[in-house]
Coordinates of C-alpha atoms and ligand atoms in Angstrom, one line a residue:
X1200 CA -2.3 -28.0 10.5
X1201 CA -2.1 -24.9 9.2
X1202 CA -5.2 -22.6 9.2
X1203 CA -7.1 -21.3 6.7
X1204 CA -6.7 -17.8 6.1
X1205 CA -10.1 -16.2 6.5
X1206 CA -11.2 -13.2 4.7
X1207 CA -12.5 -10.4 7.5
X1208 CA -16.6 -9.4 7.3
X1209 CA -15.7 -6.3 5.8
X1210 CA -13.0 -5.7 2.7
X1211 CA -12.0 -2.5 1.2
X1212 CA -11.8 -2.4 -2.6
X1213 CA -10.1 0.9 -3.8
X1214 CA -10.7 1.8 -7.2
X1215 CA -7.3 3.3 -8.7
X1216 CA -7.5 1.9 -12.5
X1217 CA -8.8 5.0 -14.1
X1218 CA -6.7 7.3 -16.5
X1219 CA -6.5 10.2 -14.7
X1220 CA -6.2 12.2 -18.0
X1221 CA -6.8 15.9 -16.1
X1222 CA -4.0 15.4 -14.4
X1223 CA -2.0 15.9 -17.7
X1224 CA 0.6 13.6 -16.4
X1225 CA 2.8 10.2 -17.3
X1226 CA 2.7 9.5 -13.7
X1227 CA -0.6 7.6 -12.7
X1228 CA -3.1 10.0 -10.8
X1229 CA -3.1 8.3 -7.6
X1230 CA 0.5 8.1 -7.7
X1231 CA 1.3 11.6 -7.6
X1232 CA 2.8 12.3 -4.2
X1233 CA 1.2 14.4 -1.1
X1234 CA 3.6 15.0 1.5
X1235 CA 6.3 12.3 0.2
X1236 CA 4.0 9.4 0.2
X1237 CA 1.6 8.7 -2.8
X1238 CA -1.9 9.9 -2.4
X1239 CA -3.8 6.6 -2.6
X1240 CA -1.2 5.1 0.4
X1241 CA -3.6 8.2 2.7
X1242 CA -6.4 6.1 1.2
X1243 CA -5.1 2.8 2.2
X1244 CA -4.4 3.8 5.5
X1245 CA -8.0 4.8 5.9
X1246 CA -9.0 1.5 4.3
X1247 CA -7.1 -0.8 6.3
X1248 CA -8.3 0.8 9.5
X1249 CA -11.9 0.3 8.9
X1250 CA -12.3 -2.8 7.3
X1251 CA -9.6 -4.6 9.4
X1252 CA -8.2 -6.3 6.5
X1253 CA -5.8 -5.7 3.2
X1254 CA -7.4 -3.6 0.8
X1255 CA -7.8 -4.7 -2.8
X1256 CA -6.8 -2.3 -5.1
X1257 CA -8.1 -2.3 -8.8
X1258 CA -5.6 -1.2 -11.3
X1259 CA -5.4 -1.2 -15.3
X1260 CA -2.3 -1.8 -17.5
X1261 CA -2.3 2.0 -18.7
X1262 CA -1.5 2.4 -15.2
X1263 CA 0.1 -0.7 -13.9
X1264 CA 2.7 1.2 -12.0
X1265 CA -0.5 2.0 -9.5
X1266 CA -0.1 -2.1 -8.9
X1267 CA 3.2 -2.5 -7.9
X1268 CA 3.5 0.5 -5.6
X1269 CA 0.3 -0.8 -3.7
X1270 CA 2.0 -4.4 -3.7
X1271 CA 3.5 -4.7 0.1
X1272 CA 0.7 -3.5 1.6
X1273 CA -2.5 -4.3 -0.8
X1274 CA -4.0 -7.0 -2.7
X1275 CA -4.2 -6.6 -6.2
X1276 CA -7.0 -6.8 -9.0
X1277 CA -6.7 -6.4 -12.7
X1278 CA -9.3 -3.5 -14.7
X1279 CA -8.2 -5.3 -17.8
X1280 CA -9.8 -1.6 -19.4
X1281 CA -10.7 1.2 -17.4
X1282 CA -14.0 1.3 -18.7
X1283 CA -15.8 2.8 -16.0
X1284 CA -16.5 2.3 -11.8
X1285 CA -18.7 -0.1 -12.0
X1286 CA -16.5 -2.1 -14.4
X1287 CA -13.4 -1.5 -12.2
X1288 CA -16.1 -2.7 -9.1
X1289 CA -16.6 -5.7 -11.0
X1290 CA -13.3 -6.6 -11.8
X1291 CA -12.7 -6.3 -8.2
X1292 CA -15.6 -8.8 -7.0
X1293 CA -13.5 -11.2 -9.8
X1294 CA -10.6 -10.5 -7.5
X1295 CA -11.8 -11.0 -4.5
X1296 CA -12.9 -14.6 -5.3
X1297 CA -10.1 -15.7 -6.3
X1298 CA -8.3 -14.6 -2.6
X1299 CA -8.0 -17.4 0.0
X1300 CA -10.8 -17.7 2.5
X1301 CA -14.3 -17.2 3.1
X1302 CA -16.2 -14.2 1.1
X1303 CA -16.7 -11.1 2.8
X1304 CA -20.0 -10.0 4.1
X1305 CA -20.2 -6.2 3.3
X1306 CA -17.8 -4.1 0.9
X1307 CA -16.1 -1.1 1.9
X1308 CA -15.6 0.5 -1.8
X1309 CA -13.5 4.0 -2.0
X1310 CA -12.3 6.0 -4.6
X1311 CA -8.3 6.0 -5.0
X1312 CA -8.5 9.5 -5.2
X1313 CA -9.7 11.1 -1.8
X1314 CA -6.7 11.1 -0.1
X1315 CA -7.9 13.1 3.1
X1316 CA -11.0 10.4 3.6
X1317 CA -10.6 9.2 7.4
X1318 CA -11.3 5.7 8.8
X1319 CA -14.0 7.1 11.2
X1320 CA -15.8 8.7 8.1
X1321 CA -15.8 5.0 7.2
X1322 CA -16.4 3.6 10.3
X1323 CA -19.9 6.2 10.8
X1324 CA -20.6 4.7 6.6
X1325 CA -20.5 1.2 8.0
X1326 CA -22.2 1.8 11.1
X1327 CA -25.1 3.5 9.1
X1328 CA -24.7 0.9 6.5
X1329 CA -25.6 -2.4 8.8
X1330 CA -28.4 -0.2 11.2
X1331 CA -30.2 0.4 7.6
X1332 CA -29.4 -3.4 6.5
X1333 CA -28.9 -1.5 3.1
X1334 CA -27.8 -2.6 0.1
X1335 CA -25.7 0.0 -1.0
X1336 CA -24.5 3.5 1.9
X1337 CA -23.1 6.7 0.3
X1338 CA -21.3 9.3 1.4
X1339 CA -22.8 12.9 0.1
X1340 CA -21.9 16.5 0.4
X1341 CA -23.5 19.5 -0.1
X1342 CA -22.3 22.1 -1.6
X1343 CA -22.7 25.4 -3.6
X1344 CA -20.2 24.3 -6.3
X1345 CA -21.1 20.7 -7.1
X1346 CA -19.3 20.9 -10.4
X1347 CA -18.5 17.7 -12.9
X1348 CA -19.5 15.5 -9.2
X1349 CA -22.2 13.2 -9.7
X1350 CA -25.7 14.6 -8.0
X1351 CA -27.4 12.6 -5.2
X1352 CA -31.5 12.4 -6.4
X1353 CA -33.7 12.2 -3.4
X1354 CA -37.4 11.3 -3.8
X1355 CA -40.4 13.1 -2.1
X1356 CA -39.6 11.5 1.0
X1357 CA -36.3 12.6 1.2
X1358 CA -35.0 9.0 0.3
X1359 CA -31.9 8.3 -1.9
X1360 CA -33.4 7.3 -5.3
X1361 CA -30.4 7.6 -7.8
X1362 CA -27.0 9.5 -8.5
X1363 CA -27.0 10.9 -12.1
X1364 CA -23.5 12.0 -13.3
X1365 CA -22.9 15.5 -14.2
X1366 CA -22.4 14.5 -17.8
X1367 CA -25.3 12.7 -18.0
X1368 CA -27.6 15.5 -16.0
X1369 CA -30.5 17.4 -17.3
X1370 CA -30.5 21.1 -16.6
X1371 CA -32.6 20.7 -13.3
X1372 CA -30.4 17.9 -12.0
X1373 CA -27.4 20.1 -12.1
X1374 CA -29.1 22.0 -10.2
X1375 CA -28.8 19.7 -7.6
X1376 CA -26.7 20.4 -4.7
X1377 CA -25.6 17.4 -2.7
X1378 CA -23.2 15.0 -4.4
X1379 CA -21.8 11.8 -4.2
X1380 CA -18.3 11.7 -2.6
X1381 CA -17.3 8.4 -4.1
X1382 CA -17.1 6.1 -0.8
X1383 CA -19.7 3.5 -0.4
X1384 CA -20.4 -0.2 1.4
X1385 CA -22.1 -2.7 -0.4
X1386 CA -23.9 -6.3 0.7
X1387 CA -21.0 -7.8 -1.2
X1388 CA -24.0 -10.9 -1.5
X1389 CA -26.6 -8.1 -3.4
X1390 CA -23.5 -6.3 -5.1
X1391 CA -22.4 -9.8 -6.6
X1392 CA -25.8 -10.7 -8.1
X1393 CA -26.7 -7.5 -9.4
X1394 CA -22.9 -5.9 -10.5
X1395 CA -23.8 -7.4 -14.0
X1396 CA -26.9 -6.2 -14.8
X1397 CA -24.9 -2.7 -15.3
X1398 CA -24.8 -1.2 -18.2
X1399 CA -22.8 1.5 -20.2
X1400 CA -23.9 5.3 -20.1
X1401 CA -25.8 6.1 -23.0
X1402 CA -24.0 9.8 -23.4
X1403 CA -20.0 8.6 -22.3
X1404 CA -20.2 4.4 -22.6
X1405 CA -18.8 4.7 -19.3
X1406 CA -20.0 1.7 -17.0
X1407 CA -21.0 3.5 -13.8
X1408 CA -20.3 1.8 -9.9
X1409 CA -23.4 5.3 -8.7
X1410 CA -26.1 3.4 -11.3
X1411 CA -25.8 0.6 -8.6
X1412 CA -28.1 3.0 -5.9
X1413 CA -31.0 2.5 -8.6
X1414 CA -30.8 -1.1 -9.2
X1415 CA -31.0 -1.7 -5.5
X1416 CA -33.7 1.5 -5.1
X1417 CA -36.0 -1.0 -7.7
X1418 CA -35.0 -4.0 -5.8
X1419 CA -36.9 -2.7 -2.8
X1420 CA -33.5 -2.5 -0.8
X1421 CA -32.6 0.3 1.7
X1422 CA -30.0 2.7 0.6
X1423 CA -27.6 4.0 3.7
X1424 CA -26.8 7.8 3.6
X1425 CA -24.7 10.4 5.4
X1426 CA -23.6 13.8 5.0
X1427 CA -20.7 15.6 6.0
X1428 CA -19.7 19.2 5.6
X1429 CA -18.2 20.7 2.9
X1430 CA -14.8 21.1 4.2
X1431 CA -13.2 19.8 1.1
X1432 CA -12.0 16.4 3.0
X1433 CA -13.7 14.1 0.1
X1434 CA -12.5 16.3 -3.2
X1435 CA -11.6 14.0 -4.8
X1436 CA -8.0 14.5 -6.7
X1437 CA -8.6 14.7 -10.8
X1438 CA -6.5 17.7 -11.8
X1439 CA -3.4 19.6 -10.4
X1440 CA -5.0 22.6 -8.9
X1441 CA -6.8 20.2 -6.6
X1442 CA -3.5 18.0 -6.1
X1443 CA -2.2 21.1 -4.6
X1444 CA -5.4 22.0 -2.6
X1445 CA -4.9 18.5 -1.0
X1446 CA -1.4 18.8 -0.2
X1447 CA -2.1 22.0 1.6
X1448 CA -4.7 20.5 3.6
X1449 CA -2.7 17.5 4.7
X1450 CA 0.3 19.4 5.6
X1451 CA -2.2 21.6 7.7
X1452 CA -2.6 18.3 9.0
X1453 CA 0.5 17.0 9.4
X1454 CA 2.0 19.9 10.8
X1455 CA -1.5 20.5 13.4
X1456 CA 0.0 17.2 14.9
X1457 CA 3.7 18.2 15.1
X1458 CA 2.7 21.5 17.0
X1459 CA 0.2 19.6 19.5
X1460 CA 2.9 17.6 20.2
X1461 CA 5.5 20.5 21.7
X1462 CA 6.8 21.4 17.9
X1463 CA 7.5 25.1 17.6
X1464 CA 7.1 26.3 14.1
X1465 CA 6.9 30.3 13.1
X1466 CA 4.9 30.2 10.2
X1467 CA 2.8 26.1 9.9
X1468 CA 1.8 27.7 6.1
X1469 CA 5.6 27.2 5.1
X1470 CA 6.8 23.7 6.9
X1471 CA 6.8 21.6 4.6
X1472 CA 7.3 18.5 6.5
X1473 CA 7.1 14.6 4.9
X1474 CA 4.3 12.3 6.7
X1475 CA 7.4 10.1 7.4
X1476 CA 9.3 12.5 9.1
X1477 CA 9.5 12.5 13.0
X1478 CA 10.1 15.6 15.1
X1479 CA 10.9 15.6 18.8
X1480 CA 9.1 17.5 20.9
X1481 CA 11.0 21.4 21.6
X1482 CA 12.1 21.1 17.7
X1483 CA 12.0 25.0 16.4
X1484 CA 11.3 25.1 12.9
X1485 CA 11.7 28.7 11.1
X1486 CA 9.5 30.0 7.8
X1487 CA 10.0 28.1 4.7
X1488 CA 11.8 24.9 5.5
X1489 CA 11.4 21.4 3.8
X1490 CA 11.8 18.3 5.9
X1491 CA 11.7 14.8 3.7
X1492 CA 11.4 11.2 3.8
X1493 CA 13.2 9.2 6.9
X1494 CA 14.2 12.7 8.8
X1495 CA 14.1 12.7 12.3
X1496 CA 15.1 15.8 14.6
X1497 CA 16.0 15.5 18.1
X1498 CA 14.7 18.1 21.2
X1499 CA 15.8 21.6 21.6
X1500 CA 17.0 21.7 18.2
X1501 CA 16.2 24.9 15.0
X1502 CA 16.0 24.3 11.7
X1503 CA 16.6 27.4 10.3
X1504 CA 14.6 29.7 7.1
X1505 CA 15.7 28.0 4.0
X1506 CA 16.5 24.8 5.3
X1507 CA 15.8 21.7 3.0
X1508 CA 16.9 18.2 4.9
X1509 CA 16.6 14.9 3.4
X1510 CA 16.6 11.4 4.7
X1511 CA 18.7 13.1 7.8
X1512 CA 19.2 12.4 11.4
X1513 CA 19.7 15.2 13.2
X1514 CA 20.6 15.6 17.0
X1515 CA 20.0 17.4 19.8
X1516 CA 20.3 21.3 20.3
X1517 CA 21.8 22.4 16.6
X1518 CA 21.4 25.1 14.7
X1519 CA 20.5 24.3 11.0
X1520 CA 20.5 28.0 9.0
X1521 CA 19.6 27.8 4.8
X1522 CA 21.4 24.6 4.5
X1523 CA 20.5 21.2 2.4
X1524 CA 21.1 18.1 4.4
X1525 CA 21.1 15.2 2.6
X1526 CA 21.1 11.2 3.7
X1527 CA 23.3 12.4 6.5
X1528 CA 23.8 12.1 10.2
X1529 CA 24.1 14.7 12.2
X1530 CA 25.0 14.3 16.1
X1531 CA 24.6 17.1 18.9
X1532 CA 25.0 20.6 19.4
X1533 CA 25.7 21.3 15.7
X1534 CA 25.8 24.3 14.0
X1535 CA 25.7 24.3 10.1
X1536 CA 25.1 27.2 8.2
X1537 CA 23.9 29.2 5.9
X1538 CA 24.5 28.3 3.0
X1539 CA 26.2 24.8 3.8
X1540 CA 25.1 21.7 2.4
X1541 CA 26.2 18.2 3.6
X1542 CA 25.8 15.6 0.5
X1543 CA 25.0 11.5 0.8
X1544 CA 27.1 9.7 3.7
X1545 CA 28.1 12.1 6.1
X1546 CA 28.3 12.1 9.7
X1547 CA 28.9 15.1 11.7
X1548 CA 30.6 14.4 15.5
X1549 CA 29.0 16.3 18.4
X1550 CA 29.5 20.5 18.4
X1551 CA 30.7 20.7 15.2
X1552 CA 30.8 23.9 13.2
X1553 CA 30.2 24.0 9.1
X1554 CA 29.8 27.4 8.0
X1555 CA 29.5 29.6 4.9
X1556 CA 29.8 27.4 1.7
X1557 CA 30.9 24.3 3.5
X1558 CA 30.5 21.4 2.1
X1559 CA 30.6 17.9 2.7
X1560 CA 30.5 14.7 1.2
X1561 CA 30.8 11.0 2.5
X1562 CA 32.7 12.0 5.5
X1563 CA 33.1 11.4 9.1
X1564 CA 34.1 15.0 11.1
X1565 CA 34.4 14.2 14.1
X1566 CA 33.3 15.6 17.3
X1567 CA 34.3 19.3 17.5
X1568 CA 35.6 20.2 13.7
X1569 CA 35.5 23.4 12.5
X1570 CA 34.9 24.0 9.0
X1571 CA 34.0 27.7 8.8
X1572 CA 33.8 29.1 5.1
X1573 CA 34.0 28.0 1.8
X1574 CA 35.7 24.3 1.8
X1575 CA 35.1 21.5 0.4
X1576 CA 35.5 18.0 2.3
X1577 CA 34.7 14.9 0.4
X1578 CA 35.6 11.0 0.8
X1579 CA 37.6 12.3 4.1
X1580 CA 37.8 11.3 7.6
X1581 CA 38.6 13.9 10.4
X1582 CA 39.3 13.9 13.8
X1583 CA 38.1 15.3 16.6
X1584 CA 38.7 19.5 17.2
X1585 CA 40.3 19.6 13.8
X1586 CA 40.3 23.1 12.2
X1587 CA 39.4 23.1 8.1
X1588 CA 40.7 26.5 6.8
X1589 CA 38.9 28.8 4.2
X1590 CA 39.1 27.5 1.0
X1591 CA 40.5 24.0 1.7
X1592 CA 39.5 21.5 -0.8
X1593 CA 40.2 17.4 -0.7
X1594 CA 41.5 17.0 -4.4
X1595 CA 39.5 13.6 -4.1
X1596 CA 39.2 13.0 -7.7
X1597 CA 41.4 12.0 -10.5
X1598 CA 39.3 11.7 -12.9
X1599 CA 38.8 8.1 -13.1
X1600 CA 38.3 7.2 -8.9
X1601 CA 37.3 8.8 -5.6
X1602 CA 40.4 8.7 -2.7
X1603 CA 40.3 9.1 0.4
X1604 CA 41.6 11.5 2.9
X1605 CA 42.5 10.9 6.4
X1606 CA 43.1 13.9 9.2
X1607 CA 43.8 13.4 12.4
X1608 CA 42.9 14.9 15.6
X1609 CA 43.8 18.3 16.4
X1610 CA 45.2 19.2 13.0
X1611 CA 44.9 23.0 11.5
X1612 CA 44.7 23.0 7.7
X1613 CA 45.8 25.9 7.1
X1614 CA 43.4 28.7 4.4
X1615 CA 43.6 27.0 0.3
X1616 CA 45.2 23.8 1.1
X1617 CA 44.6 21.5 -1.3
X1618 CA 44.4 17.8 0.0
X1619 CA 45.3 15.9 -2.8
X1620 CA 44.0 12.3 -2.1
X1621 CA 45.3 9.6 -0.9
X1622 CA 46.8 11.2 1.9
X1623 CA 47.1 11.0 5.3
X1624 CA 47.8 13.8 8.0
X1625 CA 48.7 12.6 11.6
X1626 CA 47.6 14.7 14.7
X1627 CA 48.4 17.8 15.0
X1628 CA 49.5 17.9 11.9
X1629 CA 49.6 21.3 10.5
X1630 CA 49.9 23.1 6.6
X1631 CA 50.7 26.6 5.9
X1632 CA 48.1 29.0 3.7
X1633 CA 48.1 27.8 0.0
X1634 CA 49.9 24.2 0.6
X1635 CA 49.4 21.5 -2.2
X1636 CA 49.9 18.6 -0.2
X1637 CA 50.3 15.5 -1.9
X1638 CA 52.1 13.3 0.4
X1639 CA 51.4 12.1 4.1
X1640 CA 52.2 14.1 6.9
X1641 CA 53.4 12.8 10.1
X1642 CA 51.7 13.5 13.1
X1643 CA 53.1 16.9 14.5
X1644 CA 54.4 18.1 11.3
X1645 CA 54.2 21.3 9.2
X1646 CA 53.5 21.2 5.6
X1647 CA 54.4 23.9 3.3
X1648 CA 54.4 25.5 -0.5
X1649 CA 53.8 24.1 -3.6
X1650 CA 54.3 21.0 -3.1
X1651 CA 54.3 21.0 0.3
X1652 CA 57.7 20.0 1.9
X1653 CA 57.7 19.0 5.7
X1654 CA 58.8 21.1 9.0
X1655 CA 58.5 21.0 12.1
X1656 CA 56.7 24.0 13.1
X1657 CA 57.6 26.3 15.4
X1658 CA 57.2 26.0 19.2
X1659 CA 54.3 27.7 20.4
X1660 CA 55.3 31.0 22.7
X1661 CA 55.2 30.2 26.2
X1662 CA 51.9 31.5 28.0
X1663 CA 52.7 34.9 29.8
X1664 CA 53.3 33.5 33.6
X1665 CA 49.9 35.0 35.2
X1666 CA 50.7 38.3 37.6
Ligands
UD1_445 C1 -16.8 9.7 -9.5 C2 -18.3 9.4 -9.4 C3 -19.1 10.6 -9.0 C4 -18.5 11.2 -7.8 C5 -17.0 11.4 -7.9 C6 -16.5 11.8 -6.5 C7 -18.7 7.6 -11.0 C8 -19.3 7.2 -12.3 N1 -18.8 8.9 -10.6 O1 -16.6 10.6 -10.5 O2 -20.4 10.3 -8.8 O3 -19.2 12.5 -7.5 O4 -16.3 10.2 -8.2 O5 -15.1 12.1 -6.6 O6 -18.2 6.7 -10.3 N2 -11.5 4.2 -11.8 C9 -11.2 2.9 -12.1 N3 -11.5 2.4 -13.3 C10 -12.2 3.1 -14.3 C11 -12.5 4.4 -14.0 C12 -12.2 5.0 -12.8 O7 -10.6 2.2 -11.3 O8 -12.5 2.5 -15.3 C13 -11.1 4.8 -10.6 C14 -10.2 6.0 -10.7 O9 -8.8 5.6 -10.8 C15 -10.5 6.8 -9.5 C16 -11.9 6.4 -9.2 O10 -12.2 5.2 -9.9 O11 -9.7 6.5 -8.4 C17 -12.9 7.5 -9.6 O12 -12.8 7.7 -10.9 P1 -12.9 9.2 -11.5 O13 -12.7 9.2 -12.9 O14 -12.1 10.1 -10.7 O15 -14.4 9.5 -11.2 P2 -15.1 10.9 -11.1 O16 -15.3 11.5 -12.5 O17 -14.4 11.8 -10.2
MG446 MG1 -12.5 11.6 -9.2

C-alpha cells in the first residue's frame, strides 16, 4: 500500500502574483535575477528550510512565467487577479486544499520579494509564533526611513493592534517608525475562517493580507511580534534601485563565504561571482572579474582583472588574464590571456598557452599547445605540444557548413596559415609563413605558398657536440 502523502505542520505560501509595476519591466519582479538565480529562488530556499516542506507559490496570469520557473521545486496556486495580499493569501488557502494530505497546522506566509530573508529569521517567527499561541506573528523593523512600508500600530501597552498601509495612513501614522517586513505565520485553522471577512481598502480597493492583525486583535487572539535591525535584510525588492541594493548585499554574501573558505580575492566589492558557482579553496581572484552559472575553479589557480567565465571548468594552477570563457573546459596549468576568449565546446589539454587575441571555438587543444597571438581555431582538433602561429586561422566555413580540422601532435603552423577545412595535418607536420593549405598533409611534411604544395622539410642542424 502506498502511503498517503502528508502535508508537514507548517507550509510556506510565498506570495509572488503581484504586478510589480515599479520595476518598469516585462520580466516579472520576482523573476529578475540576483547573482544568476531569480530572486524569489533566495526566498524559497529560506522557505523550504523552515517549514520542512514545498512552498506554495501564488502566481497571476499577468505574470504566469513566475509559475513555471517555481515549478520543480514549488507547488503552485493561481491569483486569478492580483487584487491585493490578502486576496493572493486567499487564493493560496484555495490551493492548499486541494494538495494531497492532511491540512497544515500553522502558515509560514512570505513575501516573494525579500530575497535576503533567512530560514532562522523564520525559524525565531515560528518559535515566537507557537510560545504566544497567536493567531497571526509579524516580522517588524524600525527605521528612520519607513517610506511607502506599511506602519506597525501598537496600543498603550505596547501590544500589536493593527498595520495601516502608507497609502492609507493619516499624517500621525506616518509618523510611525516600525514597519511591517512582509513575513508572517498564521493558525492556518483561524486564517481559514476569518481570510473572508477581508475587505477591499477604501483609498486603493486593494484587499490587504496586514488588515488580518486587526481581525484577530478583535477576536481576542494573541498577535506574535519580533524585531530585527535595520540592516536592510527584509527590503523588500519593488523597484530597480533596490534590485541593485539587494544584489550588492548578496554578493557581499556570497563572496564572505568564498573568502572564509581559503578564497583569495583583492577587491570582494568587484567579484562578481553566481550563487552556483564553486571555487576551491587557494583560488585568486583579481578586481573586476565575473564568474557565472555552472563554473567551478580548481586550487592554486588566478583569475585574472577583466576576466568574465561562463558555465566553465577550470583546473588547477592557471592563469586566466582579461579573457571570456565560455561553456568550456579548461584542464591544468593553463595560461590564457589577455585578451583571449574561448567560445562554446572547448577543451584545453594540460599547460597550454592561448595568448593575445586567441581564440577558440569547439575544439580540443591538447595538452601543451601553444597558441600565442592573434589566431583563430574553430571546429579543430590538436594535438599535444602543437605550435599555432600568429595569425593562423581554420577557414572552417563555407558559407553553408562548419568542417573540421584535424592537427596532429607536434606540428608547427607556421605565422598566417590559413587552414582551409576539411583538412588533415599529420605529426609533425609543418607549413611555411602565409601557406593556404587546402589539402591534407602527411605526417612529417612541409607545406608551402599559395596553395600550399608539399616538401619535405629540411633536416634539422645537428646539435653542436657539447665541449
Ligand atoms: C507589503 C505590505 C506592507 C509591507 C511591505 C514589506 C500589504 C498590503 N502591504 O507592501 O505592509 O510593509 O509589503 O515589503 O501586504 N502580491 C500578490 N498578489 C497581489 C499583490 C501582491 O501575490 O495581488 C505579492 C507580490 O508579488 C509581492 C508581495 O505580494 O511578492 C508583496 O506585494 P507588494 O506589492 O510588493 O507589497 P508592498 O507594497 O511592498
Ligand atoms: Mg514589496
Amino acid at each position: 500500500m502506498t502511503p498517503q502523502p502528508r502535508l508537514a505542520r507548517t507550509r510556506a505560501i510565498v506570495l509572488a502574483a503581484g504586478l510589480g509595476t515599479r520595476m518598469k519591466s516585462r520580466l516579472p519582479k520576482v523573476l529578475h535575477p540576483i547573482c544568476g538565480r531569480p530572486l524569489i529562488d533566495y526566498v524559497l530556499d529560506a522557505a523550504e528550510a523552515a517549514s520542512g516542506s514545498r512552498p506554495l507559490v501564488i502566481w497571476s496570469p499577468p505574470v504566469e512565467a513566475v509559475r513555471d520557473a517555481v515549478a520543480s521545486r514549488a507547488e503552485t496556486a493561481l491569483q486569478a487577479e492580483p487584487r491585493g495580499t490578502g486576496d493572493a493569501l486567499a487564493a493560496g488557502l484555495t490551493g492548499l486544499a486541494t494538495l494531497a494530505g492532511d491540512a497544515p497546522a500553522e502558515l509560514l506566509v512570505l513575501s516573494g520579494d525579500v530575497p535576503l530573508v533567512e530560514a532562522d529569521l523564520l525559524d525565531a517567527l515560528l518559535a515566537e509564533h507557537r510560545a504566544a499561541t497567536a493567531a497571526v506573528s509579524l516580522i517588524s523593523v524600525i527605521t528612520a526611513d519607513p517610506g511607502r512600508l506599511g506602519r506597525v500600530v501598537r496600543d498603550e501597552d505596547g501590544e500589536v493592534e493593527r498595520i495601516i498601509e502608507a497609502k492609507d495612513a493619516t499624517e500621525d501614522e506616518l509618523e510611525i517608525e516600525e514597519i511591517n517586513s512582509g513575513l508572517y505565520a498564521f493558525d492556518a485553522g483561524w486564517v481559514r475562517a476569518r481570510i473572508g471577512d477581508l475587505r477591499p481598502s477604501a483609498v486603493t480597493g486593494e484587499i490587504y493580507i496586514t488588515d488580518l492583525v486587526a481581525l484577530a486583535r478583535a477576536d481576542g487572539r494573541a498577535i506574535g511580534s519580533i524585531q530585527v535591525a535595520d540592516d536592510g535584510t527584509l527590503d523588500g525588492i519593488n523597484d530597480r534601485a533596490q534590485l541593485a541594493e539587494a544584489t550588492f548585499a548578496m554578493q557581499a554574501r556570497i563572496n564572505e563565504r568564498h573568502l572564509l573558505a581559503g578564497v583569495t580575492m583583492l577587491d570582494p566589492t568587484t567579484a562578481h561571482v553566481d550563487a552556483s558557482v564553486h571555487l576551491d579553496a587557494d583560488v585568486t581572484l583579481e578586481p573586476n572579474v565575473s564568474l557565472r552559472g555552472s563554473t567551478r575553479v580548481a586550487a592554486g589557480t588566478t583569475i585574472g582583472t577583466g576576466s568574465l567565465v561562463v558555465d566553465t571548468l577550470i583546473g588547477r594552477d592557471c592563469r586566466i588574464l582579461a579573457s571570456v570563457l565560455e561553456s568550456s573546459e579548461v584542464e591544468d596549468s593553463v595560461q590564457i590571456g589577455p585578451f583571449a576568449h574561448l567560445r562554446p565546446g572547448s577543451s584545453i589539454g594540460t599547460g597550454v598557452k592561448l595568448g593575445n587575441f586567441a581564440e577558440v571555438k569547439n575544439s580540443r587543444l591538447d595538452a601543451g599547445v601553444q597558441q600565442h597571438h592573434m589566431s583563430y581555431i574553430g571546429d579543430a582538433q590538436v594535438g599535444a605540444r602543437t605550435n599555432i602561429g600568429a595569425g593562423t586561422i581554420t577557414a572552417n566555413y563555407d558559407g553553408k557548413r562548419k568542417k573540421r580540422t584535424t592537427i596532429g601532435a607536434d606540428a608547427f603552423i607556421g605565422v598566417d596559415t590559413m587552414l582551409v577545412a576539411p583538412v588533415e595535418l599529420g605529426a609533425g607536420a609543418r607549413t611555411g609563413a602565409g601557406a593556404v593549405v587546402n589539402r591534407d598533409v602527411p605526417a612529417g611534411k612541409l607545406a608551402v605558398g599559395v596553395p600550399a604544395r608539399l616538401r619535405d622539410p629540411r633536416p634539422e642542424p645537428e646539435e653542436p657536440a657539447p665541449g
